[in-house]
XYZ file of C-alpha atoms in Angstrom:
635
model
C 117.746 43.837 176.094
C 117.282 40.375 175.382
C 116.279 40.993 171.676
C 120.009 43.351 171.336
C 121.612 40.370 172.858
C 120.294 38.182 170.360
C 118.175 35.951 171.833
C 115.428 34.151 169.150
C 113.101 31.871 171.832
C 111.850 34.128 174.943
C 109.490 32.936 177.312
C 108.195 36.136 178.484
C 105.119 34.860 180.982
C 102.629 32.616 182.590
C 99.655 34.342 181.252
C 97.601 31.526 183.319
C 99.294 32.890 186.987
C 98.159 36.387 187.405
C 96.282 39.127 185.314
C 99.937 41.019 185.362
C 101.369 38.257 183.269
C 98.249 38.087 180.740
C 98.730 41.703 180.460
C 102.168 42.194 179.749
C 101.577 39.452 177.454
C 98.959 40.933 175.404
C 100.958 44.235 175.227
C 104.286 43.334 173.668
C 101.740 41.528 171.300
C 99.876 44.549 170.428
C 102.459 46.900 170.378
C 104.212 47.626 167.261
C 108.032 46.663 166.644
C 108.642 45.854 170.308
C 109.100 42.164 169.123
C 110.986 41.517 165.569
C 109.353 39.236 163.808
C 112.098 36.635 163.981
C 111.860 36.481 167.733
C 109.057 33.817 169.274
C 107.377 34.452 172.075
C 107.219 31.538 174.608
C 104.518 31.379 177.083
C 104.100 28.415 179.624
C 100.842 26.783 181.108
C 100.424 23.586 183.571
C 98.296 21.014 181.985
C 94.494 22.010 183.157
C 92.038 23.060 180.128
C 91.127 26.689 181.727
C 94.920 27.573 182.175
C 95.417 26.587 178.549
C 92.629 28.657 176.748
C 93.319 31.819 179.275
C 97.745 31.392 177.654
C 96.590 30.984 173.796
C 94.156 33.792 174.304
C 97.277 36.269 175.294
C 98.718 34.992 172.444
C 96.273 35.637 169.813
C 98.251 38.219 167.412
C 101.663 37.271 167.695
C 103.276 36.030 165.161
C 105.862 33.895 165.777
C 104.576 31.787 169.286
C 105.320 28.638 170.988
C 103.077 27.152 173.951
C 105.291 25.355 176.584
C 102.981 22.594 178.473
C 104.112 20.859 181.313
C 103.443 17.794 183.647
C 105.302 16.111 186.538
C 106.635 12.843 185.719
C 108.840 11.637 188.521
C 107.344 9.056 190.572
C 107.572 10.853 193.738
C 105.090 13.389 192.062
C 102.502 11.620 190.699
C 102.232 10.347 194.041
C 102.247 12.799 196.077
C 101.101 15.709 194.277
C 98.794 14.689 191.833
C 97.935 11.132 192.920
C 97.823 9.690 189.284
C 99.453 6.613 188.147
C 101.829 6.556 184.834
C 98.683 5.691 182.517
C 97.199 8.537 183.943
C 99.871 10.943 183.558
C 100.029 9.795 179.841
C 96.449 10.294 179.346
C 96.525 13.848 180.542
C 99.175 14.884 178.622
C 97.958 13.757 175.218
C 94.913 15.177 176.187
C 96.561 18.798 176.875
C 98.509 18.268 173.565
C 95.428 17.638 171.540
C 93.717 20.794 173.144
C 96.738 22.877 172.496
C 96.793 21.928 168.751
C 92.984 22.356 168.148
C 93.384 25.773 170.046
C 96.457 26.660 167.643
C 97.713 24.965 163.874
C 93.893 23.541 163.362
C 92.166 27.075 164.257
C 91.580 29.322 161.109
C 91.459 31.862 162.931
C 95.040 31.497 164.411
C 96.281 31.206 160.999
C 98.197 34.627 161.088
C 100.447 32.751 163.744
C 103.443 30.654 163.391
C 102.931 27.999 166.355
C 105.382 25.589 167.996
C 104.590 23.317 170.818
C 106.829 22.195 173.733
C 106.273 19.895 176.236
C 108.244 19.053 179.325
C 108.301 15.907 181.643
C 108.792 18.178 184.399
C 111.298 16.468 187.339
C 112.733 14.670 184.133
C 116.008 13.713 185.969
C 114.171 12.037 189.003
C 111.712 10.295 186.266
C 112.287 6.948 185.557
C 113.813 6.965 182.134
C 111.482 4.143 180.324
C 108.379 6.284 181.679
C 109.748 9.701 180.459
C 110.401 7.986 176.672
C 107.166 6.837 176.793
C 104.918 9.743 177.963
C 106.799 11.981 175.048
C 106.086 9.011 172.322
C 102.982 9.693 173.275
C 102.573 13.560 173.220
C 104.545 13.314 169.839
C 101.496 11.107 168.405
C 99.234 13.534 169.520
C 100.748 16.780 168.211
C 102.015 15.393 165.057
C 105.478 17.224 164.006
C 107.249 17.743 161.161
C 111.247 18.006 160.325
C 110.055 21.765 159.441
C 107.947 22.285 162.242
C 109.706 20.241 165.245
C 108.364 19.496 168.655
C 110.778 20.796 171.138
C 111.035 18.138 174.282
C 112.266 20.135 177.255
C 114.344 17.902 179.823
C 114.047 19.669 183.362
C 116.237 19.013 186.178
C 113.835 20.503 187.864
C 115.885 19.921 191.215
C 119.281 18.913 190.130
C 119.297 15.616 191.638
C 122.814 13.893 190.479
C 126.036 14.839 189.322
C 126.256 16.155 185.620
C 127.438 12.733 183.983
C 124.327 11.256 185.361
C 122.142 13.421 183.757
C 124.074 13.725 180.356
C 123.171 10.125 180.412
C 119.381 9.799 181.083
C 119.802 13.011 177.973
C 121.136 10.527 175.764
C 118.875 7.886 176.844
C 116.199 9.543 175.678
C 117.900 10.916 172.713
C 118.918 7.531 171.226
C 115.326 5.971 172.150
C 112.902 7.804 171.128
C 111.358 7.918 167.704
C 111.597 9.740 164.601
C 114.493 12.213 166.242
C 114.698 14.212 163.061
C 111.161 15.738 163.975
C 112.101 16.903 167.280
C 114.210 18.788 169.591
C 115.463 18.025 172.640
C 115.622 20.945 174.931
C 116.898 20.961 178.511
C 116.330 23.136 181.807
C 118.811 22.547 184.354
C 118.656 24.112 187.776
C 121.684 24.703 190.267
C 120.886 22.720 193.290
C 124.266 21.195 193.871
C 126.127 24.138 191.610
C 125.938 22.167 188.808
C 123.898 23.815 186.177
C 126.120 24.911 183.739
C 128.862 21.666 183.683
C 124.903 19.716 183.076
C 123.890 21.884 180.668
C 127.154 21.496 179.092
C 127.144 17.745 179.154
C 123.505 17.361 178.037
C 124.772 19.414 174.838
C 127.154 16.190 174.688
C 124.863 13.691 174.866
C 122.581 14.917 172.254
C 120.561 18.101 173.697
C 120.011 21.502 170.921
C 118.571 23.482 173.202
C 118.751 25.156 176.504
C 116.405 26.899 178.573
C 118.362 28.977 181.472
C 118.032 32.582 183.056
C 121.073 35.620 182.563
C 122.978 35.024 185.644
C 121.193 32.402 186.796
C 117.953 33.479 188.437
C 115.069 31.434 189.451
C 113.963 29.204 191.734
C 115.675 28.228 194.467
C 119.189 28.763 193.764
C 118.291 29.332 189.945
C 118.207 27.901 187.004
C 121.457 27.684 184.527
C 122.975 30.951 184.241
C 122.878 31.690 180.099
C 126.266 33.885 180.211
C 128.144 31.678 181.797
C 127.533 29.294 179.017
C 127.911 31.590 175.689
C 130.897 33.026 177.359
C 132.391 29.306 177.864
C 131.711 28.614 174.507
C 133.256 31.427 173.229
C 136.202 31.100 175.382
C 136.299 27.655 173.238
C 136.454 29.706 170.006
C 132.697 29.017 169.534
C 130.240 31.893 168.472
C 127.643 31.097 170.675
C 124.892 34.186 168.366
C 124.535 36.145 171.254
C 126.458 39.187 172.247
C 127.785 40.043 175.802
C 130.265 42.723 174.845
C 128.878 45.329 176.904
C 128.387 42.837 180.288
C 128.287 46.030 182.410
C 124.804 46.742 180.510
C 123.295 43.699 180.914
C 124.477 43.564 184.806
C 122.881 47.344 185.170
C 118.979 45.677 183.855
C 119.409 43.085 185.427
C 120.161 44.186 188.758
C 117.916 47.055 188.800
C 114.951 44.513 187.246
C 115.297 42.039 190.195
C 117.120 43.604 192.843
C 119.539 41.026 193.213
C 122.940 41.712 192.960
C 125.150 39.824 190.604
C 128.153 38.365 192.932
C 131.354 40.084 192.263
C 132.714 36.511 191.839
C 130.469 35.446 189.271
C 131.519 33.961 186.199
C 132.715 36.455 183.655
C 129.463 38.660 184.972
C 131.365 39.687 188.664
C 133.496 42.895 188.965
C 136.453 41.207 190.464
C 136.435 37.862 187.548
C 139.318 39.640 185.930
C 140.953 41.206 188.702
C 144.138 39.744 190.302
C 145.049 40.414 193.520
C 148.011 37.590 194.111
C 151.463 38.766 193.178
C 151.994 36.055 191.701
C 149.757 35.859 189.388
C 149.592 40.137 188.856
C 153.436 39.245 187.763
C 152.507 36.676 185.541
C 149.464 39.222 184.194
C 151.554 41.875 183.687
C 154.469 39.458 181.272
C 152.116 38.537 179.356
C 150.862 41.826 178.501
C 154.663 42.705 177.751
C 155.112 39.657 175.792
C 151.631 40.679 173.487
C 153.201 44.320 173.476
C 156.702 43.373 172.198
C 155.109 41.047 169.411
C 153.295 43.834 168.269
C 149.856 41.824 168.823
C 146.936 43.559 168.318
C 143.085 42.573 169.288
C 143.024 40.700 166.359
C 145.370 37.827 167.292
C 144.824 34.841 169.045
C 144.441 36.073 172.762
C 147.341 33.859 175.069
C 147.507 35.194 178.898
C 148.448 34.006 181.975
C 145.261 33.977 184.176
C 142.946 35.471 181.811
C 141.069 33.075 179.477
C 139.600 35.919 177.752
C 140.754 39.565 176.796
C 138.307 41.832 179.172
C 137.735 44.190 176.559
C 135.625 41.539 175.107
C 133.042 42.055 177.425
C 133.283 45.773 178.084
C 135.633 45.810 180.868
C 139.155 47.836 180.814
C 142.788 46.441 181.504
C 142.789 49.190 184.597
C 140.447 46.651 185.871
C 142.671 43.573 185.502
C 145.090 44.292 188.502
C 143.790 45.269 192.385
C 146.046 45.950 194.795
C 145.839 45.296 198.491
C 148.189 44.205 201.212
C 148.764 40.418 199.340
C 149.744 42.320 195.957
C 153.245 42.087 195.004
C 155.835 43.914 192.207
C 153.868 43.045 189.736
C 150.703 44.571 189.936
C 152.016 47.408 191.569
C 154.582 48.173 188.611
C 151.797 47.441 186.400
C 149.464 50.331 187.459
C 152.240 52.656 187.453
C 153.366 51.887 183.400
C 149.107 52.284 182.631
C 149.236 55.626 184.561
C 152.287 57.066 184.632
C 153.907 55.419 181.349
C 156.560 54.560 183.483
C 158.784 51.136 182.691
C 159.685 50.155 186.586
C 163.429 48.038 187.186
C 162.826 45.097 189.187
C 164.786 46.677 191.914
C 162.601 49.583 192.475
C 159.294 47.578 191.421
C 160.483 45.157 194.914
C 160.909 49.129 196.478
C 157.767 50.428 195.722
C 155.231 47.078 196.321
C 156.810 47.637 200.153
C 155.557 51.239 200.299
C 152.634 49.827 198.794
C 151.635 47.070 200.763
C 152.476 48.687 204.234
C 150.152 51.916 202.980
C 147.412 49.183 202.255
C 148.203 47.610 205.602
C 147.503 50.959 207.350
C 144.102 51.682 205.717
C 142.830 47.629 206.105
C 141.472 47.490 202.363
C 142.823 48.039 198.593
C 144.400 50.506 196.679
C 142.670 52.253 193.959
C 145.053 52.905 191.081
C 144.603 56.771 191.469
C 145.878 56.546 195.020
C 148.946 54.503 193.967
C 149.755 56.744 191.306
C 149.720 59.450 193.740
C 151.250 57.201 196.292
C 154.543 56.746 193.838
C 154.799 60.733 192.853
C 154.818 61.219 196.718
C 157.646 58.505 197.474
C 159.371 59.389 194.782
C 158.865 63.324 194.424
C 157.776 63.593 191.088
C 155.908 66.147 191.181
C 157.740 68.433 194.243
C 161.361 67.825 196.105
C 160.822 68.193 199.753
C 163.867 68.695 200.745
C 166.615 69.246 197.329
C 165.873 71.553 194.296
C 168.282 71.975 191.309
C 167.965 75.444 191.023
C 170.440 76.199 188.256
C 173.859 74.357 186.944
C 176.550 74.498 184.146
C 178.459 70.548 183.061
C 181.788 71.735 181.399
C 185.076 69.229 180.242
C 187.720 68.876 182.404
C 190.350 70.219 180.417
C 193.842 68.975 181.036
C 197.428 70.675 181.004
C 198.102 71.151 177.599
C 200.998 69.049 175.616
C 203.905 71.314 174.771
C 203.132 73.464 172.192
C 204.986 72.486 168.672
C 206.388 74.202 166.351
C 206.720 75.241 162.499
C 208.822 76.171 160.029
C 208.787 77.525 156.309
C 211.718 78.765 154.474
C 211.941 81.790 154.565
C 209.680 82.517 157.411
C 210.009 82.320 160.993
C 208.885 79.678 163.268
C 205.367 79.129 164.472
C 204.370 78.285 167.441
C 200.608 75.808 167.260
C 198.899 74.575 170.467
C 197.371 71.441 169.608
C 193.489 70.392 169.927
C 192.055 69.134 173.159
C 190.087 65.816 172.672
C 187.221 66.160 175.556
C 185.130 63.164 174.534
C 187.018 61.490 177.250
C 187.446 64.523 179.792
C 185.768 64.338 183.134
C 182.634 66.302 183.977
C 182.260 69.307 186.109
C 179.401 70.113 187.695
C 178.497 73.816 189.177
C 175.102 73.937 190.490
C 172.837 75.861 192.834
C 171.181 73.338 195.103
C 168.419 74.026 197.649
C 168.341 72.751 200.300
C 165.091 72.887 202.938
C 164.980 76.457 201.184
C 168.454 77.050 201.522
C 170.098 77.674 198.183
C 173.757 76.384 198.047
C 176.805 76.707 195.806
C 178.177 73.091 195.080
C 180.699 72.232 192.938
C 181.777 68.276 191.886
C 183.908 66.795 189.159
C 183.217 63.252 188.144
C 183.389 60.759 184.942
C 180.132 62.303 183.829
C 176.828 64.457 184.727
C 175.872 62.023 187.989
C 179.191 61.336 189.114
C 179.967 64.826 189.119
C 176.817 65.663 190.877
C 177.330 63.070 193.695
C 180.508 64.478 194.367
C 179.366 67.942 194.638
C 176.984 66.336 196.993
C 179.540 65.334 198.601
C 180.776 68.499 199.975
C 177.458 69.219 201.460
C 177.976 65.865 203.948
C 175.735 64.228 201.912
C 177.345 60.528 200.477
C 175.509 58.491 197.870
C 177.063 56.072 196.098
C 175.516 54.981 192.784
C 174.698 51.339 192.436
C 172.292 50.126 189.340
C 170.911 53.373 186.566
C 167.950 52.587 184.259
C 166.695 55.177 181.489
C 164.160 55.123 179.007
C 161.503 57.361 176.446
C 158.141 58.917 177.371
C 156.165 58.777 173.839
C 157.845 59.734 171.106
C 158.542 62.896 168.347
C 158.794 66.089 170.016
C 157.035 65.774 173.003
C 159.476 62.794 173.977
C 160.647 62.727 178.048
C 163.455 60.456 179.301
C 162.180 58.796 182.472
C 165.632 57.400 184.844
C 165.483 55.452 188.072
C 168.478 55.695 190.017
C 169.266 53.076 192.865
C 172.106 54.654 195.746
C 173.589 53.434 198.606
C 174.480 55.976 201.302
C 178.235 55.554 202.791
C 178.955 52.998 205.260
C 174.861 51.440 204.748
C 173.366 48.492 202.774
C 170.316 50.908 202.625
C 169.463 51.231 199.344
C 167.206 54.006 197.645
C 166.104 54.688 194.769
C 165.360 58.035 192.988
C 163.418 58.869 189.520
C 163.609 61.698 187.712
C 161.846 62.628 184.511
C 162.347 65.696 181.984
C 162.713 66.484 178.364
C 166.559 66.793 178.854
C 167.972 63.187 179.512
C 170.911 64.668 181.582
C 168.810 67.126 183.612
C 166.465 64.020 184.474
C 169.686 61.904 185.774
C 170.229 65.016 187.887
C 166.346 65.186 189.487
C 167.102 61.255 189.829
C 169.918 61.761 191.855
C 168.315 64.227 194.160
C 164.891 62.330 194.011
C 167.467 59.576 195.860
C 168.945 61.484 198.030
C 165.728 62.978 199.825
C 164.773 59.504 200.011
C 167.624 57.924 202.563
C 166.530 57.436 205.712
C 168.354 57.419 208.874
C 168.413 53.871 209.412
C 172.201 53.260 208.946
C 175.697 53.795 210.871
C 178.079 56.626 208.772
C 180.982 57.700 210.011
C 180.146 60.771 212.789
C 181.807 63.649 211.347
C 180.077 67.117 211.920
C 178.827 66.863 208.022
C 177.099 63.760 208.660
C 175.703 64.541 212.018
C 174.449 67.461 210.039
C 173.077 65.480 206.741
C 171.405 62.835 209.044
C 169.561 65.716 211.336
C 168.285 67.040 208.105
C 167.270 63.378 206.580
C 165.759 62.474 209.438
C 163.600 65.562 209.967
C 159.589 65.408 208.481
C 159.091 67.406 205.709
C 156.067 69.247 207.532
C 158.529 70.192 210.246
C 162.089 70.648 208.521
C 165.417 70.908 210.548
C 167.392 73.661 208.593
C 170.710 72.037 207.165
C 173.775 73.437 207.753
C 176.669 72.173 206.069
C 180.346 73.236 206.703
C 182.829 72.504 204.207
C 186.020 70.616 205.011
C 187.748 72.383 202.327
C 187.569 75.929 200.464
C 186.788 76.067 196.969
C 189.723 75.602 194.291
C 190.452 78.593 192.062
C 189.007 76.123 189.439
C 185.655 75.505 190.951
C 185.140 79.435 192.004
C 185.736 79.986 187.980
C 182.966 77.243 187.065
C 180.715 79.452 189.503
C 181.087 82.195 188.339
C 180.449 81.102 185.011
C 177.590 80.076 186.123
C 176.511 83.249 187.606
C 177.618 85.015 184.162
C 175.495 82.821 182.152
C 172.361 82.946 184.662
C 172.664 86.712 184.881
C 171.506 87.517 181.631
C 168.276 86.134 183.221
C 166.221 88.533 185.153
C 164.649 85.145 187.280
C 168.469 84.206 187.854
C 168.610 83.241 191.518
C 172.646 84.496 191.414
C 171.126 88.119 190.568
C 168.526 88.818 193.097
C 167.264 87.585 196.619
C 165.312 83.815 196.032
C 163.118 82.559 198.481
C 162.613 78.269 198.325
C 158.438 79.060 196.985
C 159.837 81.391 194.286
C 162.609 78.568 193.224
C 161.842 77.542 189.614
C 161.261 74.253 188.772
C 163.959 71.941 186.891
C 161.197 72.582 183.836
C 163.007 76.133 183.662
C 166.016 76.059 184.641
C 168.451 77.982 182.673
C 170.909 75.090 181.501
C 174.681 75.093 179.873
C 175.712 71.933 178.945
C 178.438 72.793 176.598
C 181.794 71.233 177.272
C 183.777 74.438 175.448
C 182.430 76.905 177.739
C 184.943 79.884 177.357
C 186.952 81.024 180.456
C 185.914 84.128 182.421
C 188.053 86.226 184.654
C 188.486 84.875 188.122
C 186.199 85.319 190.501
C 185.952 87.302 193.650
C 185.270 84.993 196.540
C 183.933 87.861 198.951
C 180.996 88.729 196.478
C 180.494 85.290 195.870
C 179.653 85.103 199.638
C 177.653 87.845 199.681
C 175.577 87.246 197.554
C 175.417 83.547 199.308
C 174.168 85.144 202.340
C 171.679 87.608 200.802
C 170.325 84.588 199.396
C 169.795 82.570 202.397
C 169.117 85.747 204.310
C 166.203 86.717 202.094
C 164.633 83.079 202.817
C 165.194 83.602 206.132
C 163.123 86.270 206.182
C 160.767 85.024 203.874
């Protein structure tokens, strides 16, 4: 994995520790195209003769390697531990240098191998800097580098010791005072003791560092080294190509965690699941405009990425926009609205965006954790009945013009040839709408009739009738994809009579005027009974049905305050003449509510010029009425 990342310098083992390490050693040596030959193999060995021999024996083969000596510097250390003074210390390490190279570039027999040596002042940053320049002036003497073949000088915070400034400096201390710096490279290995590590490693690059030597995700000792993704991925953040590749982060989180057992923290640094999640509404709002803002200038992956809250785009490290947004109890409108536009293709209003998040936030409330997108997808179908009416069903309906009382008729005359007599044309571009419908209601299929300035206004007054009183207050619409397959999504806000309550309704279909109407009804199951009508008997009766579960409906029962106008029984009956020549008409045989057909096949007439029929006979119109509701009785 670290090879497909990119990685050139590995240091695979401490052939020295353990048999294990020799072995492993000794295999991806011996085994064919398991290392490229542009990758070196690094190997590291304290500074005692046997330890040395036993790491350039496991090496013996390769063919790119470098041998990575090292020896405590600090003060505290030579003291304690080894109980050597600086001359000492010096001594030791030229002598490990000089056994290294004899062991290595002046063996014929190693000659098949490209060898590099490092060497590292181990506890570097608690080392006094004079001592540290002078014990690697030394070991440079003694190995003898060239600008081709460098020593690398490793700088360890072994324990991170200071803040980052602090160490940046003793780096370029030691950069600017050494010797010959064109024939080495200086290398450093910070470690996260105060949390540090990667602003250090950072800085050191500053002050004059090439190199540095960290773990993915920060293992190691203690509470790790430097963690190596967190500093290509701020790099690249930077618009720096940093020559390895973390697109597929999930990958390298999978080895790594099942190599070590150790979790990666789901805060982690680009690496954690939840880096590029946003749970704030504030900030899911502020997410979900700039993705708007990318869409709308047409800006592709290619373009500089600018977002609120996200320095990078996810999908450059393997992870999908679904991911970006979480939603839990603290979410707000924006997050919420943004789910609902990935999964439903759905373009919220504010308004109902505010309505939803509520729903939302008390449902995440109840169950004490997050929503998973799935569940507020289905969460917004429910509340919104998308995908089944509870309570109202369109079964069938005819929009017709208005048409007025015709002007007096004029009249013509040719010589010779008696008068004519010519009715003149009805403009109905500006005629109101009539609406005759079928409507069920808990089951209940009901003849309504409603004339308005256009298909909703017309519906809401046929509504009306029924003791049902919605007053339209704010109407969005807009396209689902695009050719033939296009849908027209609308959100409908309402305000029932005498309330400030206000609902909203959506209704989607491939007829823009037949969605309105699903809208409309979508609205109307949604009131609730929190609100102070007028009592009449219709609206005692529309509130006992409103208020009623769905699991456990209250039939509704509506009585009309008025009888239907010759005009209206006409418009029904021409709806029952056009539906007849169905044989699924619910005017020609018994319908019970699970055999209603969806608004997806409804038999619709939208034509304004709908011809006249003969007036209709109000007893069979009631009949059949009550064989209607008598068959779902039944049923």
């Amino acid at each position: 994995m670290l090879v497909e990342l990119g990685y050139k310098e590995i240091e695979v083992s401490f052939p020295s520790a353990s048999q294990t390490d020799y072995e492993f050693t000794r295999r991806l040596v011996e085994t064919p195209g398991v290392v490229p030959d542009d990758v070196w193999l690094q190997v590291l060995s304290p500074c005692r003769e046997d330890f040395i021999r036993r790491t350039i024996e496991s090496l013996k083969g390769a063919k790119k390697a470098i041998v990575h000596l090292y020896l405590a510097t600090s003060d505290c250390f030579r003291r304690i531990v080894f109980g050597m003074t600086e001359d000492e210390s010096v001594a030791l390490a030229v002598k490990s240098t000089k056994l290294v190279r004899a062991l290595t570039k002046d063996d014929p027999s190693q000659a098949g191998t490209e060898w590099l040596y490092e060497f590292s002042p181990e506890t570097f940053s608690d080392t006094s800097p004079e001592f540290a320049v002078r014990i690697c002036e030394a070991v440079k003497e003694a190995w003898g580098p060239t600008e081709d073949a460098k020593l690398i000088f490793n700088l360890p915070a072994t324990v991170e010791m200071s803040t980052p400034n602090v160490f940046a400096d003793q780096v370029e201390y030691f950069s600017t005072h050494m010797t010959e710096r064109e024939k080495f490279c200086i290398s450093v290995h910070p470690h996260n003791d105060r949390g540090c590590a990667v602003a250090a490693a950072e800085l050191a690059q500053m002050a004059g560092a090439e190199r540095v030597e960290g773990t993915l995700f920060g293992n190691g000792e203690r509470t790790g080294n430097v963690d190596l993704v967190t500093l290509a991925l701020n790099l690249y953040t930077q618009g720096v190509w940093p020559n390895v590749d973390f697109s597929d982060i999930n990958k390298v989180i999978r080895v790594c965690e099942e190599s070590t057992k150790i979790p990666v923290n789901e805060r982690w640094p680009y690496g954690g699941q939840l880096v590029v999640c946003a749970f704030s509404g504030s900030h899911q709002d502020a997410i979900k405009k700039g993705f708007q803002a990318r869409r709308d200038k047409g800006l592709g992956s290619t373009e500089q990425w600018e977002l609120p809250y996200l320095p990078l785009d996810p999908q450059d490290i393997g992870r999908t926009y679904e991911a970006v947004i979480r939603v839990n109890s603290q979410s707000g409108k924006g997050g919420v609205a943004w789910i609902i536009q990935r999964s439903l293709d759905l373009d919220l209003p504010r308004g109902l965006q505010i309505a939803f998040s509520r729903i939302v936030q008390k449902e995440a409330d109840a169950k004490g954790r997050e929503l998973l997108p799935r569940e507020i997808q289905a969460l917004f179908e429910e509340s919104y009945h998308l995908k089944k009416n509870p309570r109202f069903t369109l079964v069938d309906y005819n929009i017709t013009a208005v048409r007025t009382t015709s002007p007096a008729p004029t009249t013509k005359s040719s010589v010779g040839q008696p008068p004519q007599t010519i009715a003149p044309a009805q403009n109905t571009s500006t005629a109101k709408r009539q609406f005759a419908g079928i409507i069920a209601i808990d089951g209940i299929q009901h003849p309504v009739v409603g004339v308005g300035n256009g298909a909703i206004s017309s519906l809401a007054n046929a509504l009306h009738s029924l003791g049902i009183d919605l007053d339209v207050a704010d109407y969005k619409e807009h396209a689902i994809g695009e050719g033939r397959e296009v849908k027209a999504a609308t959100f409908i806000e309402c305000t029932a009579s005498g309330s400030h309550e206000k609902v909203w309704g959506v209704g989607i279909h491939e007829d823009v005027v037949q969605a309105s109407l699903i809208a409309l009804l979508s609205a109307a199951s949604s009131v609730g009974a929190s609100r102070s009508m007028t009592p009449t008997v219709e609206t005692d009766l529309c509130l006992q049905f409103l208020t009623s579960r769905v699991s456990t409906p209250v039939p509704f029962r509506p009585k009309h305050v008025r009888e239907f106008s010759e005009a209206e029984l006409e418009a029904l009956e021409r709806l029952n003449l056009s539906a007849s020549d169905s044989p699924n008409s619910p005017l020609r045989s018994s319908t019970t509510a699970a055999s209603i057909p969806s608004p997806s096949h409804l038999n619709m007439n939208t034509n304004a010029g709908s011809i006249s029929a003969s007036k209709i006979d109000i007893d069979l119109l009631e009949k059949k009425a009550e064989a209607i509701n008598g068959h779902t009785k039944e049923a």
